[in-house]
Structure formats: structure tokens, C-alpha cells
CSV table of C-alpha atoms in Angstrom, one decimal:
chain,number,residue,atom,x,y,z
J,224,MET,CA,-5.9,-39.3,-7.0
J,225,LYS,CA,-8.8,-36.7,-7.9
J,226,GLU,CA,-11.9,-36.7,-7.3
J,227,GLN,CA,-14.8,-34.0,-8.4
J,228,ALA,CA,-15.3,-32.0,-5.1
J,229,LEU,CA,-17.9,-32.7,-2.1
J,230,PRO,CA,-18.8,-29.4,0.6
J,231,LEU,CA,-17.3,-29.8,4.1
J,232,TYR,CA,-20.0,-28.6,6.6
J,233,SER,CA,-19.2,-27.4,10.0
J,234,HIS,CA,-21.8,-26.9,12.8
J,235,LEU,CA,-21.6,-25.8,16.7
J,236,SER,CA,-23.3,-24.4,19.1
J,237,LEU,CA,-22.1,-20.7,20.0
J,238,PRO,CA,-21.4,-19.3,23.9
J,239,ALA,CA,-23.9,-17.7,25.8
J,240,GLY,CA,-23.3,-13.7,25.7
J,241,PHE,CA,-21.8,-15.3,22.5
J,242,ARG,CA,-21.9,-11.0,19.4
J,243,PRO,CA,-22.1,-12.5,15.3
J,244,ARG,CA,-21.2,-8.9,14.3
J,245,ASP,CA,-17.8,-9.3,15.8
J,246,ALA,CA,-17.2,-12.6,14.8
J,247,ALA,CA,-18.2,-10.3,10.6
J,248,ALA,CA,-17.0,-7.7,10.7
J,249,LEU,CA,-13.3,-9.1,9.7
J,250,HIS,CA,-14.4,-9.6,6.9
J,251,ALA,CA,-17.0,-7.0,5.3
J,252,ARG,CA,-13.9,-3.4,5.7
J,253,ASP,CA,-14.5,-2.9,1.8
J,254,ALA,CA,-17.3,-2.3,0.5
J,255,ARG,CA,-16.9,-3.3,-2.6
J,256,LYS,CA,-17.5,-7.0,-1.8
J,257,LEU,CA,-15.0,-8.5,-3.9
J,258,ALA,CA,-13.7,-11.5,-2.4
J,259,GLU,CA,-15.3,-11.3,0.8
J,260,LYS,CA,-19.4,-10.9,1.7
J,261,VAL,CA,-21.8,-10.2,5.5
J,262,GLU,CA,-25.2,-8.8,5.1
J,263,GLU,CA,-27.6,-9.6,8.2
J,264,GLY,CA,-31.0,-10.7,7.3
J,265,SER,CA,-34.3,-12.8,8.6
J,266,ASP,CA,-31.8,-16.0,8.2
J,267,GLY,CA,-29.7,-14.7,10.5
J,268,LEU,CA,-26.2,-12.5,9.5
J,269,THR,CA,-23.7,-14.4,6.7
J,270,VAL,CA,-19.6,-14.4,5.1
J,271,ALA,CA,-19.1,-15.5,2.2
J,272,LYS,CA,-15.6,-15.3,1.3
J,273,GLY,CA,-13.7,-16.5,-1.4
J,274,LEU,CA,-9.9,-19.0,-0.7
J,275,CYS,CA,-7.6,-21.1,-1.8
J,276,TRP,CA,-7.8,-24.8,-0.4
J,277,GLN,CA,-5.4,-26.9,-1.2
J,278,GLY,CA,-4.3,-24.8,-4.1
J,279,ARG,CA,-8.2,-24.9,-6.0
J,280,PRO,CA,-10.3,-21.5,-5.2
J,281,ALA,CA,-13.2,-22.3,-3.0
J,282,LEU,CA,-16.0,-20.4,-1.3
J,283,LEU,CA,-16.7,-20.5,2.2
J,284,GLN,CA,-20.5,-19.7,4.0
J,285,LEU,CA,-21.1,-19.1,7.2
J,286,ARG,CA,-23.9,-18.0,8.8
J,287,MET,CA,-25.2,-17.1,12.8
J,288,GLN,CA,-28.3,-16.9,14.2
J,289,ALA,CA,-29.9,-18.1,17.8
J,290,GLY,CA,-26.9,-19.4,20.2
J,291,GLN,CA,-25.4,-21.4,16.2
J,292,ALA,CA,-22.8,-21.1,13.5
J,293,TRP,CA,-23.2,-22.8,10.5
J,294,ALA,CA,-20.2,-23.3,8.1
J,295,SER,CA,-19.4,-25.2,4.2
J,296,LEU,CA,-16.9,-24.8,1.9
J,297,GLN,CA,-17.4,-25.8,-1.5
J,298,VAL,CA,-13.6,-26.4,-3.4
J,299,ASP,CA,-13.8,-26.0,-6.6
J,300,ALA,CA,-12.9,-29.4,-8.9
J,301,PRO,CA,-10.4,-31.3,-8.5
J,302,TRP,CA,-10.2,-32.3,-5.2
J,303,ASP,CA,-6.8,-34.1,-3.7
J,304,LEU,CA,-7.9,-37.6,-2.3
J,305,ALA,CA,-3.9,-37.0,-1.2
J,306,VAL,CA,-6.0,-35.2,2.1
J,307,GLY,CA,-7.7,-37.7,3.7
J,308,LYS,CA,-11.2,-36.0,4.3
J,309,ASP,CA,-10.9,-36.2,8.4
J,310,ALA,CA,-7.9,-34.8,7.9
J,311,GLN,CA,-9.6,-31.6,6.0
J,312,GLN,CA,-12.7,-31.9,8.6
J,313,MET,CA,-10.4,-30.5,11.2
J,314,ALA,CA,-9.2,-28.7,9.3
J,315,PHE,CA,-11.9,-26.7,8.7
J,316,ASP,CA,-13.4,-27.2,12.1
J,317,ALA,CA,-10.4,-25.5,13.1
J,318,MET,CA,-10.9,-22.6,10.6
J,319,VAL,CA,-13.9,-22.1,11.7
J,320,ARG,CA,-13.7,-22.2,15.5
J,321,ARG,CA,-10.8,-19.8,14.4
J,322,LEU,CA,-13.3,-17.5,12.3
J,323,LEU,CA,-15.4,-17.3,15.9
J,324,GLY,CA,-13.2,-16.0,17.8
J,325,LEU,CA,-14.0,-19.5,19.6
J,326,SER,CA,-9.4,-20.3,19.7
J,327,ALA,CA,-10.0,-19.1,24.3
J,328,GLY,CA,-12.4,-17.8,26.5
J,329,VAL,CA,-13.1,-15.0,27.3
J,330,GLY,CA,-14.9,-15.9,30.6
J,331,PRO,CA,-11.6,-16.3,33.0
J,332,PHE,CA,-9.8,-12.8,31.8
J,333,GLU,CA,-13.2,-10.8,32.6
J,334,ARG,CA,-13.8,-11.8,36.1
J,335,ARG,CA,-10.1,-11.8,37.1
J,336,HIS,CA,-10.2,-8.2,35.3
J,337,ALA,CA,-13.6,-7.1,36.5
J,338,GLY,CA,-12.8,-5.4,39.7
J,339,HIS,CA,-9.4,-2.8,37.3
J,340,PRO,CA,-9.6,0.8,38.3
J,341,GLU,CA,-9.6,1.1,34.2
J,342,LEU,CA,-9.9,-1.4,32.3
J,343,GLY,CA,-13.2,-2.6,34.5
J,344,PRO,CA,-15.9,-0.8,32.9
J,345,LEU,CA,-14.9,-1.2,29.6
J,346,LEU,CA,-14.7,-4.7,30.5
J,347,ARG,CA,-18.7,-4.0,31.8
J,348,ARG,CA,-19.5,-2.5,28.3
J,349,GLN,CA,-17.8,-5.2,26.5
J,350,ALA,CA,-18.8,-7.9,27.6
J,351,GLY,CA,-18.6,-11.5,25.7
J,352,LEU,CA,-15.8,-9.2,22.9
J,353,ARG,CA,-13.5,-12.0,21.4
J,354,VAL,CA,-10.5,-11.1,18.1
J,355,PRO,CA,-11.6,-13.5,15.4
J,356,GLY,CA,-9.5,-15.0,13.0
J,357,SER,CA,-8.0,-14.7,9.6
J,358,ALA,CA,-9.1,-17.2,6.9
J,359,THR,CA,-5.3,-19.3,7.6
J,360,PRO,CA,-1.9,-17.4,9.6
J,361,PHE,CA,-1.7,-16.4,5.6
J,362,GLU,CA,-4.4,-14.3,5.5
J,363,ALA,CA,-3.2,-12.7,8.3
J,364,LEU,CA,0.6,-12.3,7.9
J,365,VAL,CA,0.4,-11.2,4.4
J,366,TRP,CA,-2.5,-8.5,5.8
J,367,ALA,CA,-0.3,-7.6,8.8
J,368,ILE,CA,2.3,-6.6,5.8
J,369,THR,CA,0.4,-4.7,3.8
J,370,GLY,CA,-1.0,-3.1,6.8
J,371,GLN,CA,2.7,-2.2,8.4
J,372,GLN,CA,2.2,1.6,8.7
J,373,ILE,CA,-0.6,2.7,7.3
J,374,SER,CA,-4.3,3.2,8.0
J,375,VAL,CA,-7.3,0.2,8.3
J,376,SER,CA,-8.5,2.3,4.7
J,377,ALA,CA,-5.6,2.9,3.2
J,378,ALA,CA,-4.4,-1.5,4.0
J,379,THR,CA,-7.9,-2.3,3.3
J,380,ALA,CA,-7.6,-0.9,-0.6
J,381,LEU,CA,-3.8,-2.8,-0.7
J,382,ARG,CA,-4.7,-5.3,0.0
J,383,ARG,CA,-8.5,-5.4,-2.6
J,384,ARG,CA,-6.1,-4.6,-5.4
J,385,LEU,CA,-3.7,-7.4,-4.4
J,386,ILE,CA,-5.9,-9.9,-4.2
J,387,GLU,CA,-8.3,-8.6,-7.5
J,388,ALA,CA,-3.9,-8.7,-9.3
J,389,ILE,CA,-3.8,-12.0,-8.5
J,390,HIS,CA,-6.9,-12.8,-9.8
J,391,VAL,CA,-8.1,-16.0,-8.6
J,392,ARG,CA,-11.9,-17.1,-8.7
J,393,HIS,CA,-14.0,-19.5,-7.4
J,394,GLY,CA,-17.0,-20.9,-9.5
J,395,SER,CA,-18.6,-19.0,-7.7
J,396,GLY,CA,-18.2,-15.3,-8.8
J,397,MET,CA,-16.0,-14.3,-5.8
J,398,LEU,CA,-12.6,-13.4,-5.5
J,399,CYS,CA,-10.5,-15.3,-3.9
J,400,PHE,CA,-7.3,-14.5,-1.3
J,401,PRO,CA,-4.2,-16.0,-2.3
J,402,ASP,CA,-2.9,-18.9,-0.7
J,403,ALA,CA,1.7,-18.6,-1.1
J,404,ALA,CA,1.7,-19.6,-4.7
J,405,ALA,CA,-0.3,-17.7,-5.5
J,406,LEU,CA,0.8,-15.2,-4.4
J,407,ALA,CA,4.4,-16.1,-5.3
J,408,ALA,CA,3.5,-16.1,-8.9
J,409,LEU,CA,2.5,-11.8,-9.8
J,410,ALA,CA,5.6,-11.1,-11.0
J,411,PRO,CA,7.6,-8.5,-8.0
J,412,ARG,CA,6.6,-5.5,-11.0
J,413,GLN,CA,3.4,-6.6,-11.0
J,414,LEU,CA,2.8,-5.9,-6.8
J,415,ARG,CA,4.6,-2.7,-7.7
J,416,GLU,CA,2.3,-1.2,-9.4
J,417,ALA,CA,-0.9,-2.5,-7.1
J,418,GLY,CA,0.8,-0.4,-4.8
J,419,PHE,CA,3.2,-1.8,-2.7
J,420,SER,CA,6.7,-0.4,-1.4
J,421,LEU,CA,9.8,-2.1,-2.4
J,422,SER,CA,10.0,-2.8,1.4
J,423,LYS,CA,6.6,-5.1,1.8
J,424,THR,CA,7.0,-6.2,-1.5
J,425,GLU,CA,9.6,-8.2,-0.7
J,426,ALA,CA,9.0,-9.3,2.8
J,427,LEU,CA,5.9,-10.7,0.9
J,428,GLY,CA,8.8,-12.7,-1.6
J,429,ARG,CA,10.3,-13.9,1.2
J,430,VAL,CA,7.0,-14.9,3.2
J,431,CYS,CA,5.9,-17.0,0.1
J,432,ALA,CA,9.8,-18.2,-0.6
J,433,ALA,CA,9.4,-19.9,2.9
J,434,VAL,CA,5.6,-21.3,3.5
J,435,ASN,CA,6.3,-22.5,-0.6
J,436,GLU,CA,10.4,-24.7,0.8
J,437,GLY,CA,7.9,-25.6,4.1
J,438,SER,CA,11.0,-23.7,6.0
J,439,LEU,CA,7.5,-21.5,7.8
J,440,PRO,CA,5.1,-24.5,8.0
J,441,LEU,CA,2.1,-21.6,8.9
J,442,ASP,CA,-0.4,-24.4,8.5
J,443,ASP,CA,1.1,-27.1,10.1
J,444,TRP,CA,1.4,-24.5,13.6
J,445,ALA,CA,-2.6,-24.1,13.5
J,446,ARG,CA,-3.7,-27.3,13.7
J,447,GLN,CA,-4.1,-27.2,17.5
J,448,PRO,CA,-4.4,-24.0,19.7
J,449,LEU,CA,-0.7,-22.8,20.7
J,450,THR,CA,1.1,-23.1,23.8
J,451,GLN,CA,3.7,-20.8,25.5
J,452,ALA,CA,6.7,-22.3,23.8
J,453,GLN,CA,5.0,-23.4,20.3
J,454,ALA,CA,3.9,-19.0,20.3
J,455,ALA,CA,7.7,-18.7,21.2
J,456,GLN,CA,8.8,-20.6,18.0
J,457,VAL,CA,6.2,-19.3,15.6
J,458,GLU,CA,8.2,-15.6,17.2
J,459,LYS,CA,11.1,-16.3,16.1
J,460,ALA,CA,11.1,-18.3,12.5
J,461,LEU,CA,8.6,-14.9,11.4
J,462,LEU,CA,11.4,-12.2,13.3
J,463,ALA,CA,13.7,-14.6,11.0
J,464,ILE,CA,12.5,-13.1,7.6
J,465,LYS,CA,13.1,-8.9,7.0
J,466,GLY,CA,10.6,-7.1,6.6
J,467,ILE,CA,8.6,-8.7,9.7
J,468,GLY,CA,8.9,-7.3,13.2
J,469,PRO,CA,7.6,-7.5,16.7
J,470,TRP,CA,4.2,-5.9,15.9
J,471,THR,CA,2.5,-7.9,13.1
J,472,VAL,CA,4.4,-10.9,14.6
J,473,ASN,CA,1.7,-10.7,17.7
J,474,TYR,CA,-1.3,-9.2,15.2
J,475,VAL,CA,-0.2,-13.0,12.9
J,476,LEU,CA,-0.9,-14.6,16.4
J,477,LEU,CA,-4.1,-13.0,17.5
J,478,ARG,CA,-5.4,-12.9,13.9
J,479,GLY,CA,-3.9,-16.4,12.6
J,480,TYR,CA,-3.4,-18.4,15.8
J,481,GLY,CA,-5.9,-17.2,18.4
J,482,TRP,CA,-2.7,-16.7,20.3
J,483,LEU,CA,-4.0,-13.7,23.8
J,484,ASP,CA,-0.8,-13.1,25.0
J,485,GLY,CA,0.9,-11.0,22.4
J,486,SER,CA,1.5,-7.9,23.2
J,487,LEU,CA,1.1,-5.5,20.5
J,488,HIS,CA,2.3,-1.9,22.7
J,489,GLY,CA,3.5,-0.8,19.8
J,490,ASP,CA,0.0,-1.1,18.1
J,491,VAL,CA,-1.3,3.4,17.7
J,492,ALA,CA,-4.7,2.3,17.4
J,493,VAL,CA,-3.8,0.6,21.1
J,494,ARG,CA,-1.8,3.5,22.2
J,495,ASN,CA,-4.4,6.3,21.7
J,496,ALA,CA,-7.1,3.9,22.9
J,497,LEU,CA,-4.9,3.3,25.8
J,498,ALA,CA,-4.5,7.0,25.9
J,499,ARG,CA,-7.9,8.0,26.1
J,500,LEU,CA,-8.6,5.1,28.6
J,501,LEU,CA,-6.5,6.7,31.0
J,502,ALA,CA,-7.2,10.2,30.4
J,503,ARG,CA,-4.3,11.0,29.0
J,504,PRO,CA,-2.6,13.7,26.6
J,505,GLY,CA,-0.9,10.1,24.8
J,506,VAL,CA,1.3,6.5,26.0
J,507,SER,CA,4.4,5.5,24.6
J,508,GLN,CA,5.4,2.1,23.4
J,509,ALA,CA,7.2,1.8,26.8
J,510,GLU,CA,4.8,2.3,28.9
J,511,ALA,CA,2.1,1.0,26.9
J,512,ALA,CA,4.2,-2.2,26.7
J,513,GLN,CA,4.7,-1.7,30.7
J,514,TRP,CA,1.4,-1.4,31.2
J,515,LEU,CA,-0.3,-4.8,29.4
J,516,ALA,CA,2.7,-6.4,31.1
J,517,GLY,CA,0.0,-6.8,34.3
J,518,PHE,CA,-2.9,-8.5,31.5
J,519,ALA,CA,-0.5,-11.4,31.0
J,520,PRO,CA,-1.3,-14.0,29.6
J,521,TRP,CA,-5.0,-12.1,28.0
J,522,ARG,CA,-2.2,-8.8,27.1
J,523,ALA,CA,-3.7,-9.8,23.2
J,524,LEU,CA,-7.3,-9.6,24.1
J,525,VAL,CA,-6.9,-6.4,26.7
J,526,ALA,CA,-5.2,-4.6,23.1
J,527,ALA,CA,-8.8,-5.8,21.0
J,528,HIS,CA,-11.3,-4.4,23.7
J,529,LEU,CA,-8.3,-1.5,23.5
J,530,TRP,CA,-9.4,-1.2,19.1
J,531,ALA,CA,-12.8,-1.8,20.2
J,532,SER,CA,-13.1,1.6,22.3
J,533,LEU,CA,-12.1,3.7,19.6
J,534,ALA,CA,-16.7,2.8,18.2
J,535,ASP,CA,-17.2,3.3,21.9
J,536,GLY,CA,-19.2,6.3,23.2
J,537,ALA,CA,-19.1,6.7,26.3
J,538,TYR,CA,-16.7,8.2,26.8
């Protein structure tokens, strides 16, 4: 049964010290603003984002102001009532919390390591830093595959060409990040023409096939915060797909599920930031893994602080 779509709404109070610009930064990378747009004005900081919801184009709008966040989702009709409204609302609320980086608190981590000789000063400068997530785990996975072994600016341009090639458009005019069905409909030749390497094209094809046939239930894993056992299950399932390695898995766990204990020691930017933090000319993957191990179960959160420190002028 289908009927005219009604918007979903969510409102929540933000924790003390929440940093709205951090939550918006992930959606402000593409200056052309075809599928995501971030604006700041008298009514607060706002994010508009096109995405697919139940296979339909949808527009997510998020506003943050004075310690509050308001979100709405407008889905192009028809609306599939086979999934109940309560389940829809729960999934939307979880998405909003993931986008804002509210899956886990950061206070215990900051208190635990405030006195650390190297990390402590960084935590004080960046107090309250959280890790904003992607709208869906599938989006996080596609971004991670897209960004393998290239710069953020190159990955952003490649991602934009992917969105343009698939061309799912919401009624508002905003282009939408595709779901697995929409991406699978794109011929491999079109991905190659958009600039994807053969290995990335094939990896995306395998991921879409696994999601569409149900063997990779990315959204099911996102219904509740992950446990250690569930994170291991996600890791095992992703590593079984050719073209996906540990860095991609840990990035997806962080951005797609808010899991803060993946080790991102393979990330070049993390190692560069760590070398600067330790005043050393360089840090190997093994050295980064060993250093990060001391901060479990917050290794990925430490990596996020290291990423942020690259823009920190305090050094």
C-alpha cells in the first residue's frame, strides 16, 4: 500500500560543548553543492542533503542552533507503508544521531586521557570533538572505496561525478546520494567514464550485489549501537569482499556506525598528524598501530583528533 509521503521530523537537545561546525563539515566538502549544502545564518547552521530513502529520492534538512537540533526528511511519493511509521521514525532518529556524532559520549574519553603527555594538550584544544557520520552505512562504504589511495579533494570530485552520473533527483532539485539499487543500475562502463579505476568499479559492483541480495545487511546492523561482537561481524563480512581492506572497514565502522574503536593506523593523514604530535620525521603503520592501541576503546576517536589537528595552528 502506498500513499502521499508525509515528512519525518526529529528534535533533540545537544550535549554541552557540542560543536555544530564539526557536524556540518562532512557535508561541506563539495563546493558545487549539488547533493549537499551547508549554510550559516541568523537561524543557525543548516545542512540540506539529498539521499535515497526506501528507494525514493528524499531531502534531509538539519538545523542546529542554541544547543538544539531539528531535522526533517521529505520523501518523494509514493510512500511504502509496508514499513510502519514507527519503524521509519526510529530509523530516521538513528540517522540524525549518527549524522551529529551522538552515537557515543566523548566525556569519559577526554577525562581518562586528559593527563596524557602528548594527547592531553590536543584534547584540551579540541574539547568536545565528535565524529559526525554518514547518512547511511552504505554511503560511508561507497565513500571509503572511492577515497582509497587518493586525496580527499580527488575523492570529493569522484564522488560528485558518481552522483551526477546516477542522477537521482529530489523534487526540491537536490541531487541524491544513491542507494545500492540505484548504483547497481549504473553500467561499469559509466563508472569508468566517471573516473573510477577498474578495481574500485569492481569493488562497488560486489558491494551493491551483496547489499541487494541481502548478504550484506548494512542497515540492519545500524538499528542499534554496535557491540564489540557486532563490530567484529561487520568487519568479517566486509573483509570477505574483494577490494575491501582494514582501512576501509575501520572507516566504515566509524562513519557508518559511530564505532569509536577501529584502528585507523593505515591512514596517511593519521600517521602524518601523529608524527607531528610526537615531533618525529615519520611514523610507520606498525608504530601508529602500537601507539593507538593504548587508547582502546577509543582508537578511532583519537584518529579523529589527529585528523583535526592537521588544521590546528597551535603547533
